[in-house]
Amino acid sequence: MITSRTFMQPFLAPGARTARHALLAVSCASLLSVAIPARELSAQNATLVIGTAADAFPAGPFGKAADASVAMGQTFMRPAGAVCQFTCYLQSFSFWLGTSQGLATNPADLRFQAYVANWDEINGMASTVRFASGVLSGPVGPSQRFTVVAPNVAIDFGTRYVAFLSVVGLSGLMPATATSDFDLVDGTVYPYADGAWVFTNNGSSIGDLMSTPWDFAGDPSLQSRFEAQFSTNVVPEPSSLALLAGGGIALLVVARRRRI
């Protein structure tokens, strides 16, 4: 025999009601805190590409050696055009390192970090550091690409920056035991008016690179083989997306309990 049952809203003690309301409030706050970045997932992107594998040639050595450069990189500015007209954020960049006869020494043992800093054009050196990566290693072959994720580094209009790789501040290797070559391209084939290849042979700390002029402060006839990705808006990091998902699940749980 089938009988009908009347479902009643369960009685909640004051403490339980308070906890439920707090959960709802936290969930709403979580959603609101990432609501704007979530919409910006559809932001427009711009890419700066300098050079190709076919036209790249090695320069160096770069790394840990008496005659090696301790930092090499590329100066750049925000991309021209509609994409970065009002706001612009660097999201990632790439350099190519490799092994070539006469330049590389134990390159697989090389340890280095990637940086983005403001470029002091008057003194020809890096200034304020905007981003620093973790420790990278390699390369293990010719023209190996190293892509560094540098999320949401604001790139201001009219300001020149430098993205570079450096071995300063990294200990544990004896001199002349780990170098690689650094891929360049001809600036007349790949002209880029807003920057150039730069390097320095001196310095033992990141502070040295910010206080001493670099040995080569850039000439448009030489460019790093370089690629950079830019976005018009801040892109939410994975932790923000997880917070959004968690908040949504909590809201669904509360809503379901209220229907029971």
CSV table of N, CA and C in Angstrom, one decimal, residues 102-165:
chain,number,residue,atom,x,y,z
A,102,GLY,N,82.0,24.7,-29.5
A,102,GLY,CA,82.8,25.9,-29.1
A,102,GLY,C,82.1,26.8,-28.2
A,103,LEU,N,80.8,26.6,-27.9
A,103,LEU,CA,80.1,27.5,-27.1
A,103,LEU,C,79.6,26.8,-25.8
A,104,ALA,N,79.1,25.7,-25.9
A,104,ALA,CA,78.4,25.0,-24.7
A,104,ALA,C,79.4,24.1,-24.0
A,105,THR,N,79.3,24.1,-22.7
A,105,THR,CA,80.1,23.3,-21.8
A,105,THR,C,79.2,22.7,-20.7
A,106,ASN,N,79.0,21.4,-20.8
A,106,ASN,CA,78.1,20.7,-19.8
A,106,ASN,C,76.7,21.5,-19.7
A,107,PRO,N,76.1,21.8,-20.8
A,107,PRO,CA,74.9,22.6,-20.7
A,107,PRO,C,73.7,22.0,-19.9
A,108,ALA,N,73.7,20.7,-19.8
A,108,ALA,CA,72.6,20.0,-19.1
A,108,ALA,C,72.7,20.3,-17.6
A,109,ASP,N,73.9,20.8,-17.1
A,109,ASP,CA,74.1,21.1,-15.7
A,109,ASP,C,73.8,22.6,-15.4
A,110,LEU,N,73.5,23.3,-16.4
A,110,LEU,CA,73.3,24.7,-16.2
A,110,LEU,C,72.0,25.0,-15.4
A,111,ARG,N,72.1,25.9,-14.4
A,111,ARG,CA,70.9,26.4,-13.6
A,111,ARG,C,70.8,27.9,-13.8
A,112,PHE,N,69.6,28.3,-14.0
A,112,PHE,CA,69.4,29.8,-14.3
A,112,PHE,C,67.9,30.1,-13.9
A,113,GLN,N,67.7,31.4,-13.8
A,113,GLN,CA,66.3,31.9,-13.6
A,113,GLN,C,65.9,32.9,-14.6
A,114,ALA,N,64.6,33.1,-14.8
A,114,ALA,CA,64.1,34.1,-15.7
A,114,ALA,C,63.5,35.3,-15.0
A,115,TYR,N,63.7,36.4,-15.5
A,115,TYR,CA,63.2,37.7,-14.9
A,115,TYR,C,62.6,38.6,-15.9
A,116,VAL,N,61.7,39.5,-15.4
A,116,VAL,CA,61.2,40.6,-16.1
A,116,VAL,C,61.4,41.8,-15.2
A,117,ALA,N,62.0,42.9,-15.8
A,117,ALA,CA,62.3,44.1,-15.0
A,117,ALA,C,62.1,45.3,-15.9
A,118,ASN,N,62.0,46.5,-15.3
A,118,ASN,CA,62.0,47.7,-16.0
A,118,ASN,C,63.4,47.9,-16.6
A,119,TRP,N,63.5,48.5,-17.7
A,119,TRP,CA,64.8,48.8,-18.4
A,119,TRP,C,65.1,50.2,-18.3
A,120,ASP,N,66.3,50.5,-17.6
A,120,ASP,CA,66.8,51.9,-17.5
A,120,ASP,C,67.6,52.3,-18.7
A,121,GLU,N,66.9,53.0,-19.6
A,121,GLU,CA,67.5,53.3,-20.9
A,121,GLU,C,68.7,54.3,-20.8
A,122,ILE,N,68.6,55.2,-19.8
A,122,ILE,CA,69.7,56.2,-19.6
A,122,ILE,C,71.0,55.5,-19.2
A,123,ASN,N,70.9,54.5,-18.3
A,123,ASN,CA,72.1,53.9,-17.8
A,123,ASN,C,72.4,52.5,-18.5
A,124,GLY,N,71.4,52.0,-19.3
A,124,GLY,CA,71.6,50.8,-20.0
A,124,GLY,C,71.7,49.6,-19.1
A,125,MET,N,70.7,49.4,-18.2
A,125,MET,CA,70.7,48.3,-17.3
A,125,MET,C,69.3,48.0,-16.8
A,126,ALA,N,69.1,46.8,-16.2
A,126,ALA,CA,67.8,46.5,-15.6
A,126,ALA,C,67.6,47.4,-14.4
A,127,SER,N,66.3,47.6,-14.0
A,127,SER,CA,66.1,48.3,-12.8
A,127,SER,C,65.1,47.5,-11.9
A,128,THR,N,63.9,48.0,-11.7
A,128,THR,CA,63.0,47.3,-10.8
A,128,THR,C,62.5,45.9,-11.3
A,129,VAL,N,62.7,44.9,-10.5
A,129,VAL,CA,62.3,43.5,-10.9
A,129,VAL,C,60.8,43.4,-10.8
A,130,ARG,N,60.1,43.0,-11.9
A,130,ARG,CA,58.7,42.8,-11.9
A,130,ARG,C,58.3,41.3,-11.7
A,131,PHE,N,59.2,40.4,-12.1
A,131,PHE,CA,58.9,39.0,-12.0
A,131,PHE,C,60.2,38.2,-11.9
A,132,ALA,N,60.2,37.1,-11.1
A,132,ALA,CA,61.3,36.2,-11.1
A,132,ALA,C,60.8,34.8,-11.0
A,133,SER,N,61.3,33.9,-11.8
A,133,SER,CA,60.9,32.5,-11.9
A,133,SER,C,61.6,31.7,-10.9
A,134,GLY,N,61.2,30.4,-10.8
A,134,GLY,CA,62.0,29.4,-10.1
A,134,GLY,C,63.2,29.1,-10.9
A,135,VAL,N,64.0,28.1,-10.4
A,135,VAL,CA,65.2,27.7,-11.0
A,135,VAL,C,64.9,26.8,-12.2
A,136,LEU,N,65.5,27.1,-13.3
A,136,LEU,CA,65.3,26.2,-14.5
A,136,LEU,C,66.7,25.5,-14.8
A,137,SER,N,66.6,24.5,-15.6
A,137,SER,CA,67.9,23.8,-16.0
A,137,SER,C,67.9,23.4,-17.4
A,138,GLY,N,69.1,23.1,-17.9
A,138,GLY,CA,69.2,22.7,-19.3
A,138,GLY,C,70.1,23.7,-20.0
A,139,PRO,N,70.1,23.6,-21.3
A,139,PRO,CA,69.4,22.7,-22.2
A,139,PRO,C,70.1,21.3,-22.4
A,140,VAL,N,69.4,20.5,-23.1
A,140,VAL,CA,69.9,19.1,-23.4
A,140,VAL,C,70.1,18.9,-24.9
A,141,GLY,N,69.9,19.9,-25.7
A,141,GLY,CA,70.0,19.8,-27.2
A,141,GLY,C,70.0,21.2,-27.8
A,142,PRO,N,70.1,21.3,-29.1
A,142,PRO,CA,70.2,22.5,-29.8
A,142,PRO,C,68.8,23.2,-29.9
A,143,SER,N,68.8,24.5,-29.7
A,143,SER,CA,67.6,25.4,-29.8
A,143,SER,C,66.5,24.8,-29.0
A,144,GLN,N,66.7,24.6,-27.7
A,144,GLN,CA,65.6,24.1,-26.8
A,144,GLN,C,64.8,25.3,-26.3
A,145,ARG,N,63.5,25.2,-26.5
A,145,ARG,CA,62.7,26.3,-26.0
A,145,ARG,C,62.4,26.3,-24.5
A,146,PHE,N,62.5,27.4,-23.9
A,146,PHE,CA,62.2,27.6,-22.5
A,146,PHE,C,61.1,28.6,-22.4
A,147,THR,N,59.9,28.2,-22.0
A,147,THR,CA,58.8,29.1,-21.9
A,147,THR,C,58.5,29.3,-20.4
A,148,VAL,N,58.4,30.5,-20.0
A,148,VAL,CA,58.2,30.9,-18.6
A,148,VAL,C,56.9,31.6,-18.4
A,149,VAL,N,56.0,31.0,-17.5
A,149,VAL,CA,54.7,31.6,-17.2
A,149,VAL,C,55.0,32.8,-16.2
A,150,ALA,N,54.6,34.0,-16.6
A,150,ALA,CA,54.7,35.1,-15.8
A,150,ALA,C,53.4,35.9,-15.7
A,151,PRO,N,52.4,35.3,-15.0
A,151,PRO,CA,51.0,35.8,-15.1
A,151,PRO,C,50.8,37.2,-14.6
A,152,ASN,N,50.1,38.0,-15.4
A,152,ASN,CA,49.6,39.3,-15.0
A,152,ASN,C,50.6,40.3,-14.6
A,153,VAL,N,51.8,40.4,-15.4
A,153,VAL,CA,52.7,41.4,-15.2
A,153,VAL,C,52.3,42.6,-15.9
A,154,ALA,N,51.9,43.7,-15.2
A,154,ALA,CA,51.4,44.9,-15.9
A,154,ALA,C,52.5,45.5,-16.8
A,155,ILE,N,52.1,45.8,-18.0
A,155,ILE,CA,53.1,46.4,-19.0
A,155,ILE,C,52.5,47.8,-19.3
A,156,ASP,N,53.2,48.9,-18.8
A,156,ASP,CA,52.7,50.2,-18.9
A,156,ASP,C,53.0,50.8,-20.2
A,157,PHE,N,52.2,51.7,-20.7
A,157,PHE,CA,52.4,52.4,-21.9
A,157,PHE,C,53.6,53.3,-21.8
A,158,GLY,N,54.5,53.3,-22.9
A,158,GLY,CA,55.6,54.1,-23.0
A,158,GLY,C,56.8,53.7,-22.1
A,159,THR,N,56.7,52.5,-21.5
A,159,THR,CA,57.8,52.0,-20.6
A,159,THR,C,58.5,50.9,-21.3
A,160,ARG,N,59.8,50.8,-21.3
A,160,ARG,CA,60.6,49.7,-21.8
A,160,ARG,C,60.9,48.7,-20.7
A,161,TYR,N,60.8,47.5,-21.0
A,161,TYR,CA,61.1,46.4,-20.1
A,161,TYR,C,62.2,45.5,-20.7
A,162,VAL,N,62.7,44.6,-19.8
A,162,VAL,CA,63.7,43.6,-20.3
A,162,VAL,C,63.3,42.3,-19.7
A,163,ALA,N,63.1,41.3,-20.5
A,163,ALA,CA,63.0,39.9,-20.1
A,163,ALA,C,64.3,39.2,-20.3
A,164,PHE,N,64.8,38.5,-19.3
A,164,PHE,CA,66.2,37.9,-19.4
A,164,PHE,C,66.3,36.7,-18.6
A,165,LEU,N,67.4,35.9,-18.9
A,165,LEU,CA,67.8,34.7,-18.2
A,165,LEU,C,69.1,35.1,-17.5
